[in-house]
Amino acid sequence: MNITKKDIDSLNAVLTVEISKDDYAANVEKVLSNYRKNANIPGFRKGHIPMGMVKKQFGKAVLVEEVNKLLQDKLNTYLTEEKLDILGNPLPKNDADINWDSEDFSFEFELGLTPDFKVDLQKKATTSYKVVADKKMLDNQVKTIRKQYGKLISKKVVAKEDEITVTFTSEEKEINNKATFSTDVIKGKKQLDSLLGAKVGDVVTLKTKGLFNDDHDNQKYLGVSHDDAHGLDIEVTLTIEEINTREMAELNQELFDKLFGEGVVTSEKELKEKIKEDAERQFMQQSDQKLLNDVVETLIETTKFDLPSDFLKRWIKSTGESKLTEEEAKAEYERSEKGLRYQLIEGKLREENKSLQITFEELKSYANNMIKAQMMQFGQINPTDEEVEGITARIMSNKEEVEKLTEQLNTNKLLQFFKENAKLKTKEVTYEEFIKEAYA
């Protein structure tokens, strides 16, 4: 057997695998001998079938199977030993021209080679958002808490900031939905004016365009689908079922203890500090995800390399679950090209930076910490090492759980790596500014 590689260019090559009779003959004879021992053919005792008849009936199929097994085995061994980085799998080039009546065979395979490139994390700066809870947000949050824990008082007429229970109806969108909300979620001035002064039992017609502060509230309060919620522009009728106002709770120690536990917070100043701390911790999760996504986009944009696109389109066309046309294969390649580019970039980073590689002990430690955090959420503040180790062992024996944990740890490592090595420019913004700027 002989395998040779011919480079077409830096991204494409052809492998030729030559197989002679000596390479496969012994295996074919062995398989046919077993067929002879075990086959049931009418007119012959089991094990006494003439070998000539066995070869005539089974010889070609056995030959094809054994040659293909040998071919795949040697091909995989060659790729491993030569350390060839390929994209997709070897693509048979001349399989339709193979003459299975001959004794020697020559197989050709197209290869798509991984491009050679460098990743420069300092080429272009990415914005890293530091999201802070400003005074306006803190004051609003305190007000919300005081309302939430305040006393509900029934009213007869709707006024600003009242809490109303209504039923929305619309024949056009088949809406019939009961909802409770504060009038301060109403964005449209005309719509709000139509509600102010209304009484229980009144029916008000409102336009949904610009009705709420956020289009997602159409889904929440009107009961429409997520797709319908965006840009919804119809008329709905609103029947007022109930009107209430909230007498805000006093900022006293009883409220502080109810919110955070006895003695943790003792003043309005400490309350705002606690709210700020908790809010900014949540903001960091969002800004971190934004940073990760943006660095990935920056790397795809700035890391230039060619791909064996024609080979990949042919590979997609031939290996899909269903038969694809050239146009469909081209469209699928265009959809997946960006993801493939980032896979190669990330692979290069992991190969060159040991800090991005995951060891079993790191994964186990990550699982341990996650379990302890979850147990604390359920009130088990000081679980024993034995309890944690037992749960960890069960998780680590579950393949799906291990894959999920590995993906989470991979993401955490990448994020930390980018924070330490990518070119970043920090920008301090309020949460409202972050939403407008980051997701405009």
Short mmCIF file of C-alpha atoms in Angstrom, two decimals:
data_model
loop_
_atom_site.label_atom_id
_atom_site.label_comp_id
_atom_site.label_asym_id
_atom_site.label_seq_id
_atom_site.Cartn_x
_atom_site.Cartn_y
_atom_site.Cartn_z
CA MET A 1 0.00 0.00 0.00
CA ASN A 2 1.23 3.47 -0.88
CA ILE A 3 -0.16 6.91 0.04
CA THR A 4 0.99 10.09 -1.66
CA LYS A 5 -0.08 13.70 -1.17
CA LYS A 6 -0.10 16.30 -3.93
CA ASP A 7 -0.61 19.94 -2.94
CA ILE A 8 -2.85 21.86 -5.33
CA ASP A 9 -2.30 25.09 -3.40
CA SER A 10 -1.92 26.12 0.25
CA LEU A 11 -5.56 25.18 1.00
CA ASN A 12 -6.21 22.17 -1.25
CA ALA A 13 -4.52 18.83 -1.77
CA VAL A 14 -5.21 15.40 -3.28
CA LEU A 15 -4.33 12.15 -1.52
CA THR A 16 -3.79 9.06 -3.65
CA VAL A 17 -4.08 5.70 -1.90
CA GLU A 18 -2.84 2.70 -3.87
CA ILE A 19 -3.95 -0.74 -2.67
CA SER A 20 -2.60 -3.97 -4.19
CA LYS A 21 -3.92 -7.52 -3.96
CA ASP A 22 -1.33 -8.42 -1.33
CA ASP A 23 -2.82 -5.77 0.99
CA TYR A 24 -6.31 -7.25 1.15
CA ALA A 25 -6.18 -10.85 -0.15
CA ALA A 26 -5.60 -12.53 3.24
CA ASN A 27 -8.54 -10.71 4.87
CA VAL A 28 -10.86 -11.53 1.96
CA GLU A 29 -9.91 -15.21 2.11
CA LYS A 30 -10.48 -15.29 5.86
CA VAL A 31 -13.95 -13.74 5.57
CA LEU A 32 -14.92 -16.07 2.69
CA SER A 33 -13.74 -19.08 4.70
CA ASN A 34 -16.03 -18.04 7.55
CA TYR A 35 -18.88 -17.64 5.05
CA ARG A 36 -18.20 -21.16 3.80
CA LYS A 37 -18.38 -22.56 7.34
CA ASN A 38 -21.59 -20.77 8.31
CA ALA A 39 -23.59 -20.16 5.13
CA ASN A 40 -26.80 -22.13 4.48
CA ILE A 41 -27.21 -22.94 0.76
CA PRO A 42 -29.87 -25.44 -0.36
CA GLY A 43 -28.34 -28.73 -1.61
CA PHE A 44 -25.18 -28.49 0.48
CA ARG A 45 -24.36 -29.49 4.02
CA LYS A 46 -23.28 -26.64 6.26
CA GLY A 47 -19.50 -26.25 6.02
CA HIS A 48 -19.21 -28.28 2.81
CA ILE A 49 -20.06 -25.61 0.24
CA PRO A 50 -17.50 -25.43 -2.61
CA MET A 51 -15.24 -22.39 -2.21
CA GLY A 52 -15.79 -21.53 -5.87
CA MET A 53 -19.52 -21.14 -5.22
CA VAL A 54 -18.86 -19.01 -2.11
CA LYS A 55 -16.56 -16.71 -4.09
CA LYS A 56 -19.03 -16.45 -6.95
CA GLN A 57 -21.91 -15.53 -4.63
CA PHE A 58 -20.13 -13.42 -2.00
CA GLY A 59 -16.68 -12.63 -3.39
CA LYS A 60 -17.32 -9.20 -4.91
CA ALA A 61 -19.25 -7.88 -1.87
CA VAL A 62 -16.58 -9.11 0.54
CA LEU A 63 -13.82 -7.65 -1.61
CA VAL A 64 -15.47 -4.21 -1.68
CA GLU A 65 -16.12 -4.26 2.07
CA GLU A 66 -12.61 -5.35 3.04
CA VAL A 67 -10.87 -2.93 0.69
CA ASN A 68 -12.99 -0.03 2.01
CA LYS A 69 -12.26 -1.01 5.64
CA LEU A 70 -8.54 -1.14 4.86
CA LEU A 71 -8.77 2.15 2.96
CA GLN A 72 -10.47 4.05 5.83
CA ASP A 73 -8.11 2.62 8.43
CA LYS A 74 -4.95 3.55 6.52
CA LEU A 75 -6.33 6.94 5.51
CA ASN A 76 -7.09 7.88 9.14
CA THR A 77 -3.68 6.60 10.26
CA TYR A 78 -1.93 8.66 7.59
CA LEU A 79 -3.77 11.87 8.51
CA THR A 80 -2.91 11.35 12.18
CA GLU A 81 0.75 10.47 11.65
CA GLU A 82 1.34 13.29 9.19
CA LYS A 83 -0.50 15.69 11.52
CA LEU A 84 -2.56 17.15 8.69
CA ASP A 85 -5.04 19.80 9.83
CA ILE A 86 -7.99 19.39 7.50
CA LEU A 87 -11.45 20.93 7.28
CA GLY A 88 -14.38 18.56 6.92
CA ASN A 89 -13.44 15.02 5.84
CA PRO A 90 -11.52 13.66 2.84
CA LEU A 91 -13.82 13.79 -0.17
CA PRO A 92 -13.66 10.82 -2.60
CA LYS A 93 -12.70 12.08 -6.05
CA ASN A 94 -12.74 9.01 -8.31
CA ASP A 95 -14.97 6.48 -6.50
CA ALA A 96 -17.30 6.20 -9.50
CA ASP A 97 -14.37 5.14 -11.73
CA ILE A 98 -13.12 2.26 -9.55
CA ASN A 99 -13.03 -1.05 -11.44
CA TRP A 100 -13.76 -3.68 -8.80
CA ASP A 101 -12.91 -6.50 -11.24
CA SER A 102 -9.22 -5.55 -11.17
CA GLU A 103 -6.76 -6.66 -8.50
CA ASP A 104 -5.08 -3.35 -7.74
CA PHE A 105 -6.90 -0.13 -6.87
CA SER A 106 -6.07 3.57 -6.79
CA PHE A 107 -8.28 5.89 -4.74
CA GLU A 108 -8.11 9.67 -4.79
CA PHE A 109 -9.37 12.01 -2.07
CA GLU A 110 -9.68 15.79 -2.05
CA LEU A 111 -8.51 17.52 1.12
CA GLY A 112 -9.42 20.98 2.40
CA LEU A 113 -6.47 22.22 4.45
CA THR A 114 -6.65 24.48 7.48
CA PRO A 115 -5.24 27.93 6.66
CA ASP A 116 -2.17 29.32 8.37
CA PHE A 117 -2.86 32.60 10.17
CA LYS A 118 -2.07 34.65 13.27
CA VAL A 119 -4.48 36.13 15.80
CA ASP A 120 -3.71 39.69 16.89
CA LEU A 121 -5.70 40.61 20.00
CA GLN A 122 -4.31 44.15 19.96
CA LYS A 123 -5.26 45.07 16.39
CA LYS A 124 -8.55 46.81 17.16
CA ALA A 125 -10.04 48.05 20.44
CA THR A 126 -13.33 46.70 21.76
CA THR A 127 -15.54 48.67 24.16
CA SER A 128 -15.81 47.20 27.65
CA TYR A 129 -18.86 48.66 29.37
CA LYS A 130 -18.81 49.41 33.10
CA VAL A 131 -22.49 49.73 33.98
CA VAL A 132 -23.24 51.72 37.14
CA ALA A 133 -26.47 52.21 39.09
CA ASP A 134 -27.01 55.97 39.08
CA LYS A 135 -28.99 58.07 41.58
CA LYS A 136 -32.12 58.03 39.43
CA MET A 137 -32.14 54.24 39.28
CA LEU A 138 -31.51 53.88 43.02
CA ASP A 139 -34.29 56.35 43.88
CA ASN A 140 -36.70 54.53 41.55
CA GLN A 141 -35.75 51.17 43.03
CA VAL A 142 -36.35 52.41 46.57
CA LYS A 143 -39.71 53.78 45.44
CA THR A 144 -40.57 50.42 43.84
CA ILE A 145 -39.68 48.57 47.04
CA ARG A 146 -41.78 50.91 49.15
CA LYS A 147 -44.72 50.39 46.79
CA GLN A 148 -44.26 46.62 46.70
CA TYR A 149 -44.32 46.35 50.50
CA GLY A 150 -46.86 49.11 50.98
CA LYS A 151 -50.57 48.89 51.77
CA LEU A 152 -53.05 48.42 48.91
CA ILE A 153 -56.01 50.84 49.07
CA SER A 154 -59.09 50.54 46.86
CA LYS A 155 -60.12 53.58 44.77
CA LYS A 156 -63.02 54.62 42.55
CA VAL A 157 -61.24 56.84 39.99
CA VAL A 158 -57.95 56.25 38.13
CA ALA A 159 -55.11 58.65 38.89
CA LYS A 160 -51.39 58.68 38.01
CA GLU A 161 -49.35 55.79 39.42
CA ASP A 162 -52.49 53.86 40.40
CA GLU A 163 -52.54 50.09 39.98
CA ILE A 164 -55.40 48.95 37.75
CA THR A 165 -56.78 45.53 36.82
CA VAL A 166 -58.28 45.50 33.33
CA THR A 167 -59.45 43.18 30.56
CA PHE A 168 -58.08 43.88 27.06
CA THR A 169 -60.14 42.71 24.06
CA SER A 170 -59.71 42.85 20.28
CA GLU A 171 -61.50 40.85 17.62
CA GLU A 172 -58.77 41.59 15.06
CA LYS A 173 -56.03 39.84 17.10
CA GLU A 174 -58.40 37.62 19.12
CA ILE A 175 -57.30 39.31 22.35
CA ASN A 176 -59.15 38.62 25.59
CA ASN A 177 -56.64 39.07 28.36
CA LYS A 178 -56.84 40.18 32.00
CA ALA A 179 -53.86 42.09 33.36
CA THR A 180 -52.80 44.20 36.34
CA PHE A 181 -50.30 47.06 35.98
CA SER A 182 -49.42 50.52 37.23
CA THR A 183 -50.41 53.45 35.04
CA ASP A 184 -46.78 54.57 34.96
CA VAL A 185 -46.04 51.80 32.40
CA ILE A 186 -48.23 53.73 29.93
CA LYS A 187 -45.99 55.65 27.53
CA GLY A 188 -48.49 57.36 25.21
CA LYS A 189 -49.78 60.68 26.60
CA LYS A 190 -53.14 60.41 24.78
CA GLN A 191 -53.64 56.86 26.02
CA LEU A 192 -52.80 57.86 29.61
CA ASP A 193 -55.16 60.86 29.45
CA SER A 194 -57.93 58.49 28.29
CA LEU A 195 -57.42 56.36 31.43
CA LEU A 196 -57.07 59.12 34.02
CA GLY A 197 -60.45 59.82 35.61
CA ALA A 198 -61.98 56.52 34.44
CA LYS A 199 -64.03 54.43 36.88
CA VAL A 200 -64.59 50.73 37.55
CA GLY A 201 -66.73 49.32 34.75
CA ASP A 202 -65.72 51.98 32.22
CA VAL A 203 -64.67 50.79 28.75
CA VAL A 204 -61.86 52.72 27.06
CA THR A 205 -60.59 52.35 23.48
CA LEU A 206 -56.83 52.70 23.08
CA LYS A 207 -54.32 52.52 20.23
CA THR A 208 -51.51 50.01 20.92
CA LYS A 209 -48.84 51.90 18.96
CA GLY A 210 -46.62 53.52 21.59
CA LEU A 211 -48.98 52.39 24.36
CA PHE A 212 -46.31 50.97 26.69
CA ASN A 213 -42.73 51.92 27.50
CA ASP A 214 -41.53 48.67 25.91
CA ASP A 215 -43.12 46.72 23.03
CA HIS A 216 -42.54 43.52 25.02
CA ASP A 217 -45.25 44.78 27.40
CA ASN A 218 -47.75 44.12 24.58
CA GLN A 219 -46.96 40.45 25.02
CA LYS A 220 -47.09 40.69 28.81
CA TYR A 221 -50.34 42.64 29.20
CA LEU A 222 -52.27 42.01 25.97
CA GLY A 223 -51.37 38.34 25.70
CA VAL A 224 -50.18 38.51 22.05
CA SER A 225 -47.27 36.50 20.65
CA HIS A 226 -43.68 37.77 20.77
CA ASP A 227 -43.74 38.44 17.01
CA ASP A 228 -47.02 40.35 17.19
CA ALA A 229 -45.82 42.38 20.19
CA HIS A 230 -43.20 44.28 18.18
CA GLY A 231 -44.70 47.27 16.39
CA LEU A 232 -48.28 46.25 17.24
CA ASP A 233 -50.59 48.91 15.77
CA ILE A 234 -54.29 48.15 16.42
CA GLU A 235 -57.14 49.40 18.57
CA VAL A 236 -58.05 47.53 21.76
CA THR A 237 -60.85 48.02 24.24
CA LEU A 238 -59.98 48.07 27.91
CA THR A 239 -62.58 47.34 30.61
CA ILE A 240 -61.57 48.56 34.08
CA GLU A 241 -62.17 45.84 36.69
CA GLU A 242 -60.38 47.23 39.73
CA ILE A 243 -58.51 50.40 40.82
CA ASN A 244 -56.03 50.52 43.67
CA THR A 245 -53.32 52.76 44.99
CA ARG A 246 -50.44 51.80 47.21
CA GLU A 247 -49.62 53.59 50.40
CA MET A 248 -45.85 53.35 50.38
CA ALA A 249 -44.15 51.44 53.19
CA GLU A 250 -42.00 53.37 55.63
CA LEU A 251 -38.22 53.03 55.37
CA ASN A 252 -37.70 51.52 58.82
CA GLN A 253 -35.80 48.66 60.39
CA GLU A 254 -38.75 46.31 60.03
CA LEU A 255 -38.67 46.76 56.23
CA PHE A 256 -34.84 46.50 56.07
CA ASP A 257 -34.90 43.22 58.01
CA LYS A 258 -37.68 41.86 55.80
CA LEU A 259 -35.62 42.61 52.70
CA PHE A 260 -32.11 41.51 53.73
CA GLY A 261 -32.28 39.74 57.08
CA GLU A 262 -31.97 41.03 60.62
CA GLY A 263 -29.44 43.82 61.08
CA VAL A 264 -27.83 43.55 57.61
CA VAL A 265 -29.09 47.01 56.58
CA THR A 266 -29.84 49.74 59.15
CA SER A 267 -30.42 52.95 57.12
CA GLU A 268 -31.65 54.31 53.79
CA LYS A 269 -28.04 54.99 52.83
CA GLU A 270 -27.07 51.37 53.47
CA LEU A 271 -30.21 50.24 51.59
CA LYS A 272 -29.14 52.15 48.49
CA GLU A 273 -25.58 50.84 48.82
CA LYS A 274 -26.95 47.28 48.96
CA ILE A 275 -29.25 47.87 45.96
CA LYS A 276 -26.32 49.40 44.05
CA GLU A 277 -24.05 46.46 44.84
CA ASP A 278 -26.65 43.86 43.81
CA ALA A 279 -27.65 45.75 40.66
CA GLU A 280 -24.11 46.30 39.44
CA ARG A 281 -23.33 42.61 39.98
CA GLN A 282 -26.20 41.77 37.64
CA PHE A 283 -25.12 44.48 35.20
CA MET A 284 -21.64 42.95 35.09
CA GLN A 285 -23.08 39.66 33.84
CA GLN A 286 -24.76 41.48 30.95
CA SER A 287 -21.74 43.64 30.14
CA ASP A 288 -19.46 40.57 30.27
CA GLN A 289 -21.67 38.74 27.77
CA LYS A 290 -21.66 41.84 25.55
CA LEU A 291 -17.87 42.07 25.81
CA LEU A 292 -17.44 38.40 24.89
CA ASN A 293 -19.70 38.74 21.86
CA ASP A 294 -18.01 41.95 20.72
CA VAL A 295 -14.45 40.59 21.03
CA VAL A 296 -15.50 37.55 19.00
CA GLU A 297 -16.92 39.83 16.29
CA THR A 298 -13.76 41.95 16.35
CA LEU A 299 -11.53 38.89 15.96
CA ILE A 300 -13.57 37.58 13.03
CA GLU A 301 -13.37 41.02 11.41
CA THR A 302 -9.62 41.56 11.92
CA THR A 303 -8.24 38.03 11.48
CA LYS A 304 -7.91 37.62 7.74
CA PHE A 305 -7.38 34.25 6.05
CA ASP A 306 -8.71 32.34 3.06
CA LEU A 307 -10.71 29.13 3.26
CA PRO A 308 -10.93 26.25 0.74
CA SER A 309 -14.46 27.44 -0.05
CA ASP A 310 -15.03 25.41 -3.22
CA PHE A 311 -13.99 22.21 -1.42
CA LEU A 312 -16.20 23.01 1.57
CA LYS A 313 -19.23 23.64 -0.66
CA ARG A 314 -18.69 20.25 -2.36
CA TRP A 315 -18.24 18.62 1.05
CA ILE A 316 -21.45 20.17 2.38
CA LYS A 317 -23.31 19.04 -0.75
CA SER A 318 -22.12 15.44 -0.44
CA THR A 319 -22.32 14.91 3.32
CA GLY A 320 -25.64 16.48 4.27
CA GLU A 321 -28.45 14.36 5.67
CA SER A 322 -30.48 15.14 2.54
CA LYS A 323 -29.25 15.66 -1.00
CA LEU A 324 -28.43 19.32 -1.61
CA THR A 325 -28.24 21.22 -4.86
CA GLU A 326 -25.19 23.38 -5.61
CA GLU A 327 -27.23 26.48 -4.75
CA GLU A 328 -28.37 24.99 -1.43
CA ALA A 329 -24.81 23.91 -0.55
CA LYS A 330 -23.54 27.41 -1.39
CA ALA A 331 -26.22 29.00 0.82
CA GLU A 332 -25.42 26.61 3.69
CA TYR A 333 -21.71 27.41 3.39
CA GLU A 334 -22.41 31.15 3.51
CA ARG A 335 -24.54 30.65 6.64
CA SER A 336 -21.83 28.64 8.41
CA GLU A 337 -18.68 30.43 7.18
CA LYS A 338 -18.59 32.98 9.99
CA GLY A 339 -18.96 30.28 12.65
CA LEU A 340 -16.23 28.19 11.00
CA ARG A 341 -13.87 31.16 10.96
CA TYR A 342 -14.38 31.73 14.68
CA GLN A 343 -13.91 28.01 15.44
CA LEU A 344 -10.51 28.20 13.75
CA ILE A 345 -9.61 31.42 15.58
CA GLU A 346 -10.63 30.00 18.96
CA GLY A 347 -8.80 26.76 18.22
CA LYS A 348 -5.64 28.71 17.46
CA LEU A 349 -5.96 30.68 20.72
CA ARG A 350 -6.46 27.50 22.76
CA GLU A 351 -3.51 25.84 21.04
CA GLU A 352 -1.19 28.75 21.77
CA ASN A 353 -2.37 29.62 25.30
CA LYS A 354 -2.25 26.96 27.99
CA SER A 355 -4.47 29.08 30.26
CA LEU A 356 -7.40 28.31 27.93
CA GLN A 357 -6.96 24.55 28.21
CA ILE A 358 -9.10 22.70 30.75
CA THR A 359 -7.80 20.00 33.07
CA PHE A 360 -9.95 17.43 34.85
CA GLU A 361 -9.07 18.96 38.22
CA GLU A 362 -10.16 22.42 37.05
CA LEU A 363 -13.48 21.03 35.84
CA LYS A 364 -14.01 19.18 39.12
CA SER A 365 -13.19 22.30 41.14
CA TYR A 366 -15.62 24.34 39.00
CA ALA A 367 -18.36 21.76 39.63
CA ASN A 368 -17.62 21.84 43.38
CA ASN A 369 -17.93 25.63 43.58
CA MET A 370 -21.13 25.62 41.53
CA ILE A 371 -22.68 22.99 43.81
CA LYS A 372 -21.74 24.94 46.96
CA ALA A 373 -23.30 28.12 45.52
CA GLN A 374 -26.52 26.27 44.67
CA MET A 375 -26.69 24.68 48.12
CA MET A 376 -26.29 28.12 49.74
CA GLN A 377 -29.25 29.39 47.71
CA PHE A 378 -31.35 26.69 49.35
CA GLY A 379 -30.15 27.50 52.86
CA GLN A 380 -27.30 24.97 53.21
CA ILE A 381 -24.62 27.49 54.13
CA ASN A 382 -21.97 25.05 55.37
CA PRO A 383 -22.29 21.74 53.49
CA THR A 384 -19.72 19.08 54.39
CA ASP A 385 -16.94 18.17 51.97
CA GLU A 386 -18.40 14.67 51.82
CA GLU A 387 -21.81 15.99 50.69
CA VAL A 388 -20.29 18.18 47.99
CA GLU A 389 -17.93 15.46 46.76
CA GLY A 390 -20.81 13.00 46.51
CA ILE A 391 -22.87 15.35 44.33
CA THR A 392 -19.81 16.22 42.25
CA ALA A 393 -19.06 12.56 41.61
CA ARG A 394 -22.61 11.97 40.35
CA ILE A 395 -22.42 14.99 38.04
CA MET A 396 -18.99 14.05 36.69
CA SER A 397 -20.28 10.58 35.79
CA ASN A 398 -22.99 12.10 33.58
CA LYS A 399 -21.67 12.79 30.06
CA GLU A 400 -24.25 15.49 29.27
CA GLU A 401 -23.58 17.31 32.55
CA VAL A 402 -19.82 17.18 31.95
CA GLU A 403 -20.27 18.64 28.46
CA LYS A 404 -22.44 21.43 29.86
CA LEU A 405 -19.94 22.25 32.62
CA THR A 406 -17.06 22.17 30.15
CA GLU A 407 -18.85 24.65 27.89
CA GLN A 408 -19.52 26.99 30.83
CA LEU A 409 -15.92 26.81 32.04
CA ASN A 410 -14.66 27.33 28.49
CA THR A 411 -16.74 30.50 28.23
CA ASN A 412 -15.49 31.78 31.61
CA LYS A 413 -11.87 31.14 30.63
CA LEU A 414 -12.28 32.89 27.28
CA LEU A 415 -13.89 35.90 28.92
CA GLN A 416 -11.08 36.21 31.48
CA PHE A 417 -8.47 35.71 28.75
CA PHE A 418 -10.00 38.48 26.63
CA LYS A 419 -10.17 40.82 29.64
CA GLU A 420 -6.45 40.28 30.25
CA ASN A 421 -5.15 40.19 26.68
CA ALA A 422 -7.52 41.92 24.22
CA LYS A 423 -7.27 45.62 23.43
CA LEU A 424 -10.14 47.15 25.40
CA LYS A 425 -11.44 50.66 26.01
CA THR A 426 -13.54 51.02 29.16
CA LYS A 427 -16.68 53.12 29.06
CA GLU A 428 -18.73 53.91 32.16
CA VAL A 429 -22.47 54.18 31.49
CA THR A 430 -25.77 53.97 33.31
CA TYR A 431 -27.92 50.91 32.68
CA GLU A 432 -30.29 52.97 30.53
CA GLU A 433 -27.36 54.23 28.45
CA PHE A 434 -25.96 50.70 28.19
CA ILE A 435 -29.21 49.32 26.77
CA LYS A 436 -29.53 52.16 24.26
CA GLU A 437 -25.90 52.05 23.14
CA ALA A 438 -25.17 48.34 23.30
CA TYR A 439 -28.39 47.02 21.79
CA ALA A 440 -29.51 49.85 19.52
#
